[in-house]
Amino acid sequence: MPATGKRMTTRRSVLAAAASALCAGVLTGVHGTGWALAGRADRIPSHRRPMCIDRAGLRVRNLDGMILFYRQVIGLEVLSRTEQGAVLGTGGVGLLELVRDPGGTPVPAGAAGLYHLALEMPTRPDLARWIVHAARHRFPVSGLADHRVTESVYLDDPEGNGIEVYASRPEAEWRWAGGQVAMGVFDLDLDPLLELVDRSEDAYSGAPAAMRIGHIHLRVGELAAAERFYSGLIGFEATRRAPGVVFMSSGKYHHHVAVNIWESQGAGQRGEAELGLSWFSVAIAGRSALEDRKARLRAAGVSFKPIAGGIEVEDPWGNRVRLRAI
């Protein structure tokens, strides 16, 4: 969630430098005892809003390797598996669908598509346990950041899909002004997090049952067109605009969808055979809300097709969005 696109290179080098100290910072120091701070009454998670991102599909080349990554590093469990794909999730809830495509093509530089998929931990201690897990196994991490509304760790899966693992800060700490929430990129202080757990052992036995997809961040070709689609048609509300990026949410969450043009300004339609993001789904509370979205799409002349429980529509760059009523 950078503040500006012009600082992307600097931001990435800063985050990478911070991440390089992760193992040393986690595996030394005193053991924490702050388990009493694990409560969740001070925050409403992303999936308890009128709309949320509830599932995503990735087209992958090496299915076995990707399953291994999401099991070992993230802690997801395999809920179903065939030769051509797998559904992974936690607590019996599917979050990620991997589809094998050995002939898929890498995403070209500057193309639209996935920037990162963000997984929200239920609590800060859950995030801290995962950080210890990542450090003790020396999983490569590409960045650490305090975004004021979240504490976030960044990494890539084996096929280059960006992943963010984060915990939201208590909502009383979010600062709103004029309908915009204050966010930025600041150094993540690991000490307060690690004081919540015993870093001498890996206590992360798997993804928490309440972990969900918190948000999705996309590369797009034009911000105005992206906002017209995701806000005007899909129904998310803009929560922050900054140079090169727009954040949008439902129910005054900090963001469920972010779109940026830092590396993709002017990008056209995605190739049908591209690896990476295949689709993502937006869960909408209530059949009437889904019917409202259908009416908006029809009025705008945007075609969609029916799927089980809802519809599927493409954004201006060919990212497939599934809308379903819950």
CSV table of C-alpha atoms in Angstrom, one decimal:
chain,number,residue,atom,x,y,z
A,1,MET,CA,0.0,0.0,0.0
A,2,PRO,CA,2.6,2.6,-1.0
A,3,ALA,CA,1.8,6.3,-0.9
A,4,THR,CA,3.2,7.1,-4.4
A,5,GLY,CA,4.1,5.2,-7.5
A,6,LYS,CA,7.3,7.4,-8.0
A,7,ARG,CA,8.7,5.8,-4.9
A,8,MET,CA,8.1,2.2,-5.9
A,9,THR,CA,11.8,1.3,-6.4
A,10,THR,CA,12.8,3.0,-3.1
A,11,ARG,CA,9.9,1.4,-1.3
A,12,ARG,CA,10.8,-2.1,-2.5
A,13,SER,CA,14.4,-1.7,-1.5
A,14,VAL,CA,13.4,-0.4,1.9
A,15,LEU,CA,11.0,-3.2,2.5
A,16,ALA,CA,13.6,-5.8,1.3
A,17,ALA,CA,16.2,-4.3,3.6
A,18,ALA,CA,13.7,-4.6,6.5
A,19,ALA,CA,12.8,-8.1,5.5
A,20,SER,CA,16.5,-9.2,5.5
A,21,ALA,CA,16.6,-8.6,9.2
A,22,LEU,CA,13.5,-10.6,9.9
A,23,CYS,CA,15.3,-13.8,11.0
A,24,ALA,CA,17.8,-12.1,13.2
A,25,GLY,CA,15.1,-9.9,14.8
A,26,VAL,CA,12.7,-12.8,15.5
A,27,LEU,CA,15.1,-15.5,16.6
A,28,THR,CA,16.9,-13.3,19.3
A,29,GLY,CA,15.6,-11.4,22.3
A,30,VAL,CA,13.3,-12.2,25.2
A,31,HIS,CA,10.2,-14.3,25.1
A,32,GLY,CA,6.9,-12.5,25.1
A,33,THR,CA,4.0,-13.2,27.4
A,34,GLY,CA,1.3,-10.9,26.1
A,35,TRP,CA,-1.4,-13.5,25.3
A,36,ALA,CA,-4.1,-11.5,27.0
A,37,LEU,CA,-4.0,-9.0,24.1
A,38,ALA,CA,-5.4,-11.6,21.6
A,39,GLY,CA,-9.0,-10.4,21.7
A,40,ARG,CA,-10.9,-9.4,18.6
A,41,ALA,CA,-13.7,-7.2,20.0
A,42,ASP,CA,-11.9,-4.1,18.8
A,43,ARG,CA,-12.1,-5.0,15.1
A,44,ILE,CA,-14.5,-6.3,12.6
A,45,PRO,CA,-12.7,-8.5,10.0
A,46,SER,CA,-12.9,-7.9,6.3
A,47,HIS,CA,-15.3,-10.8,5.7
A,48,ARG,CA,-17.9,-9.4,8.1
A,49,ARG,CA,-18.8,-6.5,5.9
A,50,PRO,CA,-21.6,-6.1,3.4
A,51,MET,CA,-19.2,-7.2,0.6
A,52,CYS,CA,-15.9,-9.0,0.8
A,53,ILE,CA,-13.3,-10.9,-1.2
A,54,ASP,CA,-14.0,-14.5,-0.3
A,55,ARG,CA,-12.0,-16.7,-2.8
A,56,ALA,CA,-9.5,-16.4,-5.6
A,57,GLY,CA,-8.3,-18.7,-8.4
A,58,LEU,CA,-4.7,-18.9,-9.7
A,59,ARG,CA,-3.6,-20.5,-12.9
A,60,VAL,CA,-0.4,-22.3,-12.1
A,61,ARG,CA,2.3,-24.2,-14.0
A,62,ASN,CA,3.6,-26.4,-11.1
A,63,LEU,CA,0.6,-27.6,-9.1
A,64,ASP,CA,2.5,-29.7,-6.7
A,65,GLY,CA,5.1,-27.0,-5.9
A,66,MET,CA,2.4,-24.4,-5.4
A,67,ILE,CA,0.4,-26.7,-3.1
A,68,LEU,CA,3.6,-27.3,-1.1
A,69,PHE,CA,4.2,-23.6,-0.7
A,70,TYR,CA,0.7,-22.7,0.5
A,71,ARG,CA,0.7,-25.7,2.9
A,72,GLN,CA,4.2,-25.2,4.4
A,73,VAL,CA,4.6,-21.4,4.3
A,74,ILE,CA,1.0,-20.1,4.7
A,75,GLY,CA,-0.4,-23.2,6.5
A,76,LEU,CA,-3.4,-23.8,4.3
A,77,GLU,CA,-4.9,-27.3,4.1
A,78,VAL,CA,-5.9,-29.1,0.9
A,79,LEU,CA,-9.7,-29.4,0.9
A,80,SER,CA,-9.9,-31.2,-2.4
A,81,ARG,CA,-7.5,-32.3,-5.1
A,82,THR,CA,-7.5,-33.6,-8.6
A,83,GLU,CA,-4.8,-34.0,-11.3
A,84,GLN,CA,-5.7,-30.6,-12.7
A,85,GLY,CA,-6.3,-28.6,-9.6
A,86,ALA,CA,-6.8,-28.2,-5.9
A,87,VAL,CA,-8.8,-26.1,-3.4
A,88,LEU,CA,-7.0,-24.9,-0.4
A,89,GLY,CA,-8.4,-23.2,2.7
A,90,THR,CA,-8.6,-23.3,6.5
A,91,GLY,CA,-11.3,-24.4,8.9
A,92,GLY,CA,-13.1,-26.1,6.1
A,93,VAL,CA,-13.5,-22.9,4.2
A,94,GLY,CA,-12.0,-22.7,0.7
A,95,LEU,CA,-9.9,-19.6,0.0
A,96,LEU,CA,-7.7,-20.4,-3.0
A,97,GLU,CA,-8.3,-22.6,-6.1
A,98,LEU,CA,-5.2,-23.6,-8.0
A,99,VAL,CA,-5.7,-24.8,-11.6
A,100,ARG,CA,-2.9,-26.5,-13.4
A,101,ASP,CA,-1.9,-25.1,-16.8
A,102,PRO,CA,1.6,-26.4,-17.9
A,103,GLY,CA,1.2,-24.4,-21.1
A,104,GLY,CA,0.4,-21.1,-19.4
A,105,THR,CA,2.5,-18.1,-20.3
A,106,PRO,CA,4.3,-15.8,-17.7
A,107,VAL,CA,2.7,-12.4,-17.1
A,108,PRO,CA,4.5,-9.8,-19.3
A,109,ALA,CA,6.2,-6.8,-17.7
A,110,GLY,CA,3.8,-3.9,-17.4
A,111,ALA,CA,0.7,-6.0,-17.8
A,112,ALA,CA,-2.5,-5.7,-15.8
A,113,GLY,CA,-3.3,-8.4,-13.3
A,114,LEU,CA,-2.5,-9.4,-9.7
A,115,TYR,CA,-0.3,-7.1,-7.6
A,116,HIS,CA,-0.9,-9.1,-4.4
A,117,LEU,CA,-3.4,-11.3,-2.7
A,118,ALA,CA,-3.7,-10.4,1.0
A,119,LEU,CA,-4.5,-12.9,3.8
A,120,GLU,CA,-5.9,-11.4,7.0
A,121,MET,CA,-4.9,-13.0,10.3
A,122,PRO,CA,-7.7,-12.9,12.9
A,123,THR,CA,-5.4,-11.4,15.6
A,124,ARG,CA,-2.0,-9.8,16.1
A,125,PRO,CA,-0.8,-12.9,18.0
A,126,ASP,CA,-1.8,-15.0,15.0
A,127,LEU,CA,0.4,-12.8,12.8
A,128,ALA,CA,3.2,-12.9,15.3
A,129,ARG,CA,3.1,-16.7,15.4
A,130,TRP,CA,3.3,-16.8,11.6
A,131,ILE,CA,6.2,-14.4,11.6
A,132,VAL,CA,8.1,-16.7,14.0
A,133,HIS,CA,7.2,-19.7,11.8
A,134,ALA,CA,8.5,-17.9,8.6
A,135,ALA,CA,11.7,-16.8,10.4
A,136,ARG,CA,12.5,-20.1,12.0
A,137,HIS,CA,12.1,-21.9,8.6
A,138,ARG,CA,13.9,-19.0,6.8
A,139,PHE,CA,11.1,-18.6,4.2
A,140,PRO,CA,12.1,-15.7,1.9
A,141,VAL,CA,10.2,-12.5,2.8
A,142,SER,CA,10.3,-9.5,0.5
A,143,GLY,CA,9.0,-6.8,2.8
A,144,LEU,CA,7.6,-5.6,6.1
A,145,ALA,CA,5.4,-2.5,6.6
A,146,ASP,CA,3.3,-0.7,9.1
A,147,HIS,CA,0.4,0.9,7.0
A,148,ARG,CA,-1.2,2.5,10.1
A,149,VAL,CA,-4.3,0.4,9.5
A,150,THR,CA,-2.4,-2.9,9.2
A,151,GLU,CA,0.8,-4.6,10.1
A,152,SER,CA,1.9,-6.4,7.0
A,153,VAL,CA,4.5,-8.9,5.7
A,154,TYR,CA,5.1,-9.4,2.0
A,155,LEU,CA,6.4,-12.4,0.1
A,156,ASP,CA,6.0,-14.1,-3.3
A,157,ASP,CA,4.8,-17.6,-4.1
A,158,PRO,CA,7.0,-19.8,-6.3
A,159,GLU,CA,5.4,-18.5,-9.5
A,160,GLY,CA,5.8,-14.9,-8.6
A,161,ASN,CA,2.3,-14.1,-7.3
A,162,GLY,CA,2.5,-11.4,-4.6
A,163,ILE,CA,1.2,-12.4,-1.1
A,164,GLU,CA,0.5,-10.1,1.9
A,165,VAL,CA,0.0,-11.6,5.3
A,166,TYR,CA,-1.4,-9.0,7.7
A,167,ALA,CA,-3.4,-8.2,10.8
A,168,SER,CA,-5.6,-5.1,10.9
A,169,ARG,CA,-5.0,-2.7,13.7
A,170,PRO,CA,-7.9,-1.9,16.1
A,171,GLU,CA,-10.4,0.3,14.3
A,172,ALA,CA,-10.2,2.9,17.0
A,173,GLU,CA,-6.6,3.6,15.7
A,174,TRP,CA,-7.8,4.2,12.1
A,175,ARG,CA,-7.9,7.8,11.2
A,176,TRP,CA,-10.6,9.0,8.9
A,177,ALA,CA,-11.1,12.5,7.4
A,178,GLY,CA,-13.5,13.5,4.6
A,179,GLY,CA,-14.2,9.8,3.9
A,180,GLN,CA,-10.6,9.0,3.4
A,181,VAL,CA,-8.6,6.7,5.8
A,182,ALA,CA,-5.0,7.5,6.6
A,183,MET,CA,-2.6,4.9,5.2
A,184,GLY,CA,1.1,4.9,4.3
A,185,VAL,CA,4.3,2.9,4.3
A,186,PHE,CA,6.3,3.0,7.5
A,187,ASP,CA,8.8,0.8,9.3
A,188,LEU,CA,7.2,-2.2,11.0
A,189,ASP,CA,8.3,-2.5,14.6
A,190,LEU,CA,8.4,-6.2,15.2
A,191,ASP,CA,9.1,-6.0,19.0
A,192,PRO,CA,5.5,-5.2,20.1
A,193,LEU,CA,4.3,-8.1,17.9
A,194,LEU,CA,6.8,-10.6,19.1
A,195,GLU,CA,6.1,-9.7,22.7
A,196,LEU,CA,2.8,-11.5,22.2
A,197,VAL,CA,4.3,-14.9,21.6
A,198,ASP,CA,7.1,-17.2,22.6
A,199,ARG,CA,9.6,-16.9,19.8
A,200,SER,CA,11.7,-19.9,21.1
A,201,GLU,CA,9.3,-22.4,19.3
A,202,ASP,CA,7.3,-22.6,16.2
A,203,ALA,CA,3.7,-22.6,17.5
A,204,TYR,CA,2.2,-22.0,14.1
A,205,SER,CA,0.7,-25.4,13.3
A,206,GLY,CA,-1.5,-24.2,10.5
A,207,ALA,CA,-3.5,-21.2,9.3
A,208,PRO,CA,-6.1,-20.1,11.9
A,209,ALA,CA,-9.6,-21.3,11.1
A,210,ALA,CA,-10.8,-17.6,10.9
A,211,MET,CA,-8.1,-16.5,8.4
A,212,ARG,CA,-9.7,-15.1,5.3
A,213,ILE,CA,-8.7,-13.2,2.1
A,214,GLY,CA,-8.7,-9.6,3.4
A,215,HIS,CA,-8.2,-7.8,0.2
A,216,ILE,CA,-6.9,-8.0,-3.4
A,217,HIS,CA,-4.6,-5.5,-5.0
A,218,LEU,CA,-4.6,-5.3,-8.8
A,219,ARG,CA,-2.4,-3.7,-11.5
A,220,VAL,CA,-4.6,-1.9,-13.9
A,221,GLY,CA,-4.2,0.4,-17.0
A,222,GLU,CA,-6.1,3.4,-15.8
A,223,LEU,CA,-7.3,4.5,-12.4
A,224,ALA,CA,-10.5,6.3,-13.5
A,225,ALA,CA,-11.8,3.3,-15.4
A,226,ALA,CA,-10.9,1.0,-12.5
A,227,GLU,CA,-12.8,3.1,-10.1
A,228,ARG,CA,-15.8,3.3,-12.4
A,229,PHE,CA,-15.9,-0.5,-12.5
A,230,TYR,CA,-15.1,-1.5,-9.0
A,231,SER,CA,-16.9,1.4,-7.3
A,232,GLY,CA,-19.6,2.6,-9.7
A,233,LEU,CA,-20.6,-0.9,-10.9
A,234,ILE,CA,-19.5,-3.4,-8.3
A,235,GLY,CA,-20.3,-1.1,-5.4
A,236,PHE,CA,-17.1,-0.6,-3.3
A,237,GLU,CA,-16.6,2.9,-2.0
A,238,ALA,CA,-13.3,4.7,-2.4
A,239,THR,CA,-11.5,5.0,1.0
A,240,ARG,CA,-8.2,6.5,-0.2
A,241,ARG,CA,-6.8,8.1,-3.3
A,242,ALA,CA,-3.1,8.7,-3.7
A,243,PRO,CA,-0.8,9.2,-6.7
A,244,GLY,CA,-1.1,6.1,-8.8
A,245,VAL,CA,-3.4,4.1,-6.5
A,246,VAL,CA,-7.0,4.0,-5.3
A,247,PHE,CA,-8.3,1.9,-2.4
A,248,MET,CA,-11.9,0.8,-2.1
A,249,SER,CA,-14.0,-1.0,0.5
A,250,SER,CA,-17.4,-2.1,1.8
A,251,GLY,CA,-18.7,-1.3,5.3
A,252,LYS,CA,-15.9,1.2,6.0
A,253,TYR,CA,-13.1,-1.4,6.0
A,254,HIS,CA,-9.8,0.1,5.1
A,255,HIS,CA,-9.9,-1.6,1.7
A,256,HIS,CA,-11.1,-4.8,0.0
A,257,VAL,CA,-9.8,-3.8,-3.4
A,258,ALA,CA,-6.9,-1.7,-4.4
A,259,VAL,CA,-5.9,-0.7,-7.9
A,260,ASN,CA,-2.6,0.8,-9.1
A,261,ILE,CA,-0.9,2.0,-12.3
A,262,TRP,CA,2.7,2.1,-10.9
A,263,GLU,CA,4.0,-0.4,-13.4
A,264,SER,CA,1.0,-0.9,-15.7
A,265,GLN,CA,-0.3,2.5,-16.8
A,266,GLY,CA,-1.8,2.1,-20.3
A,267,ALA,CA,-2.0,-1.7,-20.0
A,268,GLY,CA,-4.5,-3.4,-22.2
A,269,GLN,CA,-6.4,-6.7,-22.0
A,270,ARG,CA,-4.7,-9.6,-20.3
A,271,GLY,CA,-3.8,-12.6,-22.4
A,272,GLU,CA,-6.1,-15.6,-22.0
A,273,ALA,CA,-3.2,-18.0,-21.4
A,274,GLU,CA,-1.5,-15.9,-18.7
A,275,LEU,CA,-0.5,-17.6,-15.5
A,276,GLY,CA,-1.4,-15.9,-12.2
A,277,LEU,CA,-4.8,-14.5,-11.3
A,278,SER,CA,-7.6,-16.4,-13.0
A,279,TRP,CA,-10.5,-14.9,-11.1
A,280,PHE,CA,-11.6,-13.7,-7.7
A,281,SER,CA,-15.0,-13.7,-6.1
A,282,VAL,CA,-16.9,-11.0,-4.2
A,283,ALA,CA,-19.5,-12.2,-1.7
A,284,ILE,CA,-22.4,-9.8,-1.4
A,285,ALA,CA,-24.9,-9.8,1.5
A,286,GLY,CA,-28.4,-10.4,0.1
A,287,ARG,CA,-30.0,-11.3,-3.2
A,288,SER,CA,-31.3,-7.8,-3.6
A,289,ALA,CA,-27.8,-6.3,-3.5
A,290,LEU,CA,-26.7,-8.8,-6.2
A,291,GLU,CA,-29.7,-7.8,-8.3
A,292,ASP,CA,-28.7,-4.2,-7.9
A,293,ARG,CA,-25.3,-5.0,-9.3
A,294,LYS,CA,-26.8,-6.7,-12.3
A,295,ALA,CA,-28.9,-3.7,-13.0
A,296,ARG,CA,-25.9,-1.4,-12.8
A,297,LEU,CA,-24.0,-3.6,-15.2
A,298,ARG,CA,-26.9,-3.8,-17.7
A,299,ALA,CA,-27.3,0.0,-17.6
A,300,ALA,CA,-23.6,0.5,-18.3
A,301,GLY,CA,-23.7,-2.0,-21.2
A,302,VAL,CA,-21.3,-4.4,-19.5
A,303,SER,CA,-22.1,-8.0,-20.2
A,304,PHE,CA,-22.0,-10.8,-17.6
A,305,LYS,CA,-22.8,-14.5,-17.5
A,306,PRO,CA,-24.6,-16.6,-14.9
A,307,ILE,CA,-22.6,-18.9,-12.6
A,308,ALA,CA,-23.7,-21.0,-9.6
A,309,GLY,CA,-25.0,-18.5,-7.0
A,310,GLY,CA,-24.3,-15.4,-9.0
A,311,ILE,CA,-22.7,-13.9,-12.0
A,312,GLU,CA,-19.2,-13.5,-13.6
A,313,VAL,CA,-18.1,-10.3,-15.2
A,314,GLU,CA,-14.7,-9.0,-16.5
A,315,ASP,CA,-13.2,-5.7,-15.6
A,316,PRO,CA,-11.7,-3.5,-18.4
A,317,TRP,CA,-8.5,-5.5,-18.4
A,318,GLY,CA,-10.0,-9.0,-18.4
A,319,ASN,CA,-9.7,-9.8,-14.7
A,320,ARG,CA,-12.7,-12.1,-14.0
A,321,VAL,CA,-14.8,-11.1,-11.0
A,322,ARG,CA,-17.4,-13.4,-9.7
A,323,LEU,CA,-20.3,-11.9,-7.7
A,324,ARG,CA,-22.4,-14.1,-5.5
A,325,ALA,CA,-25.1,-13.5,-2.9
A,326,ILE,CA,-24.7,-14.9,0.6
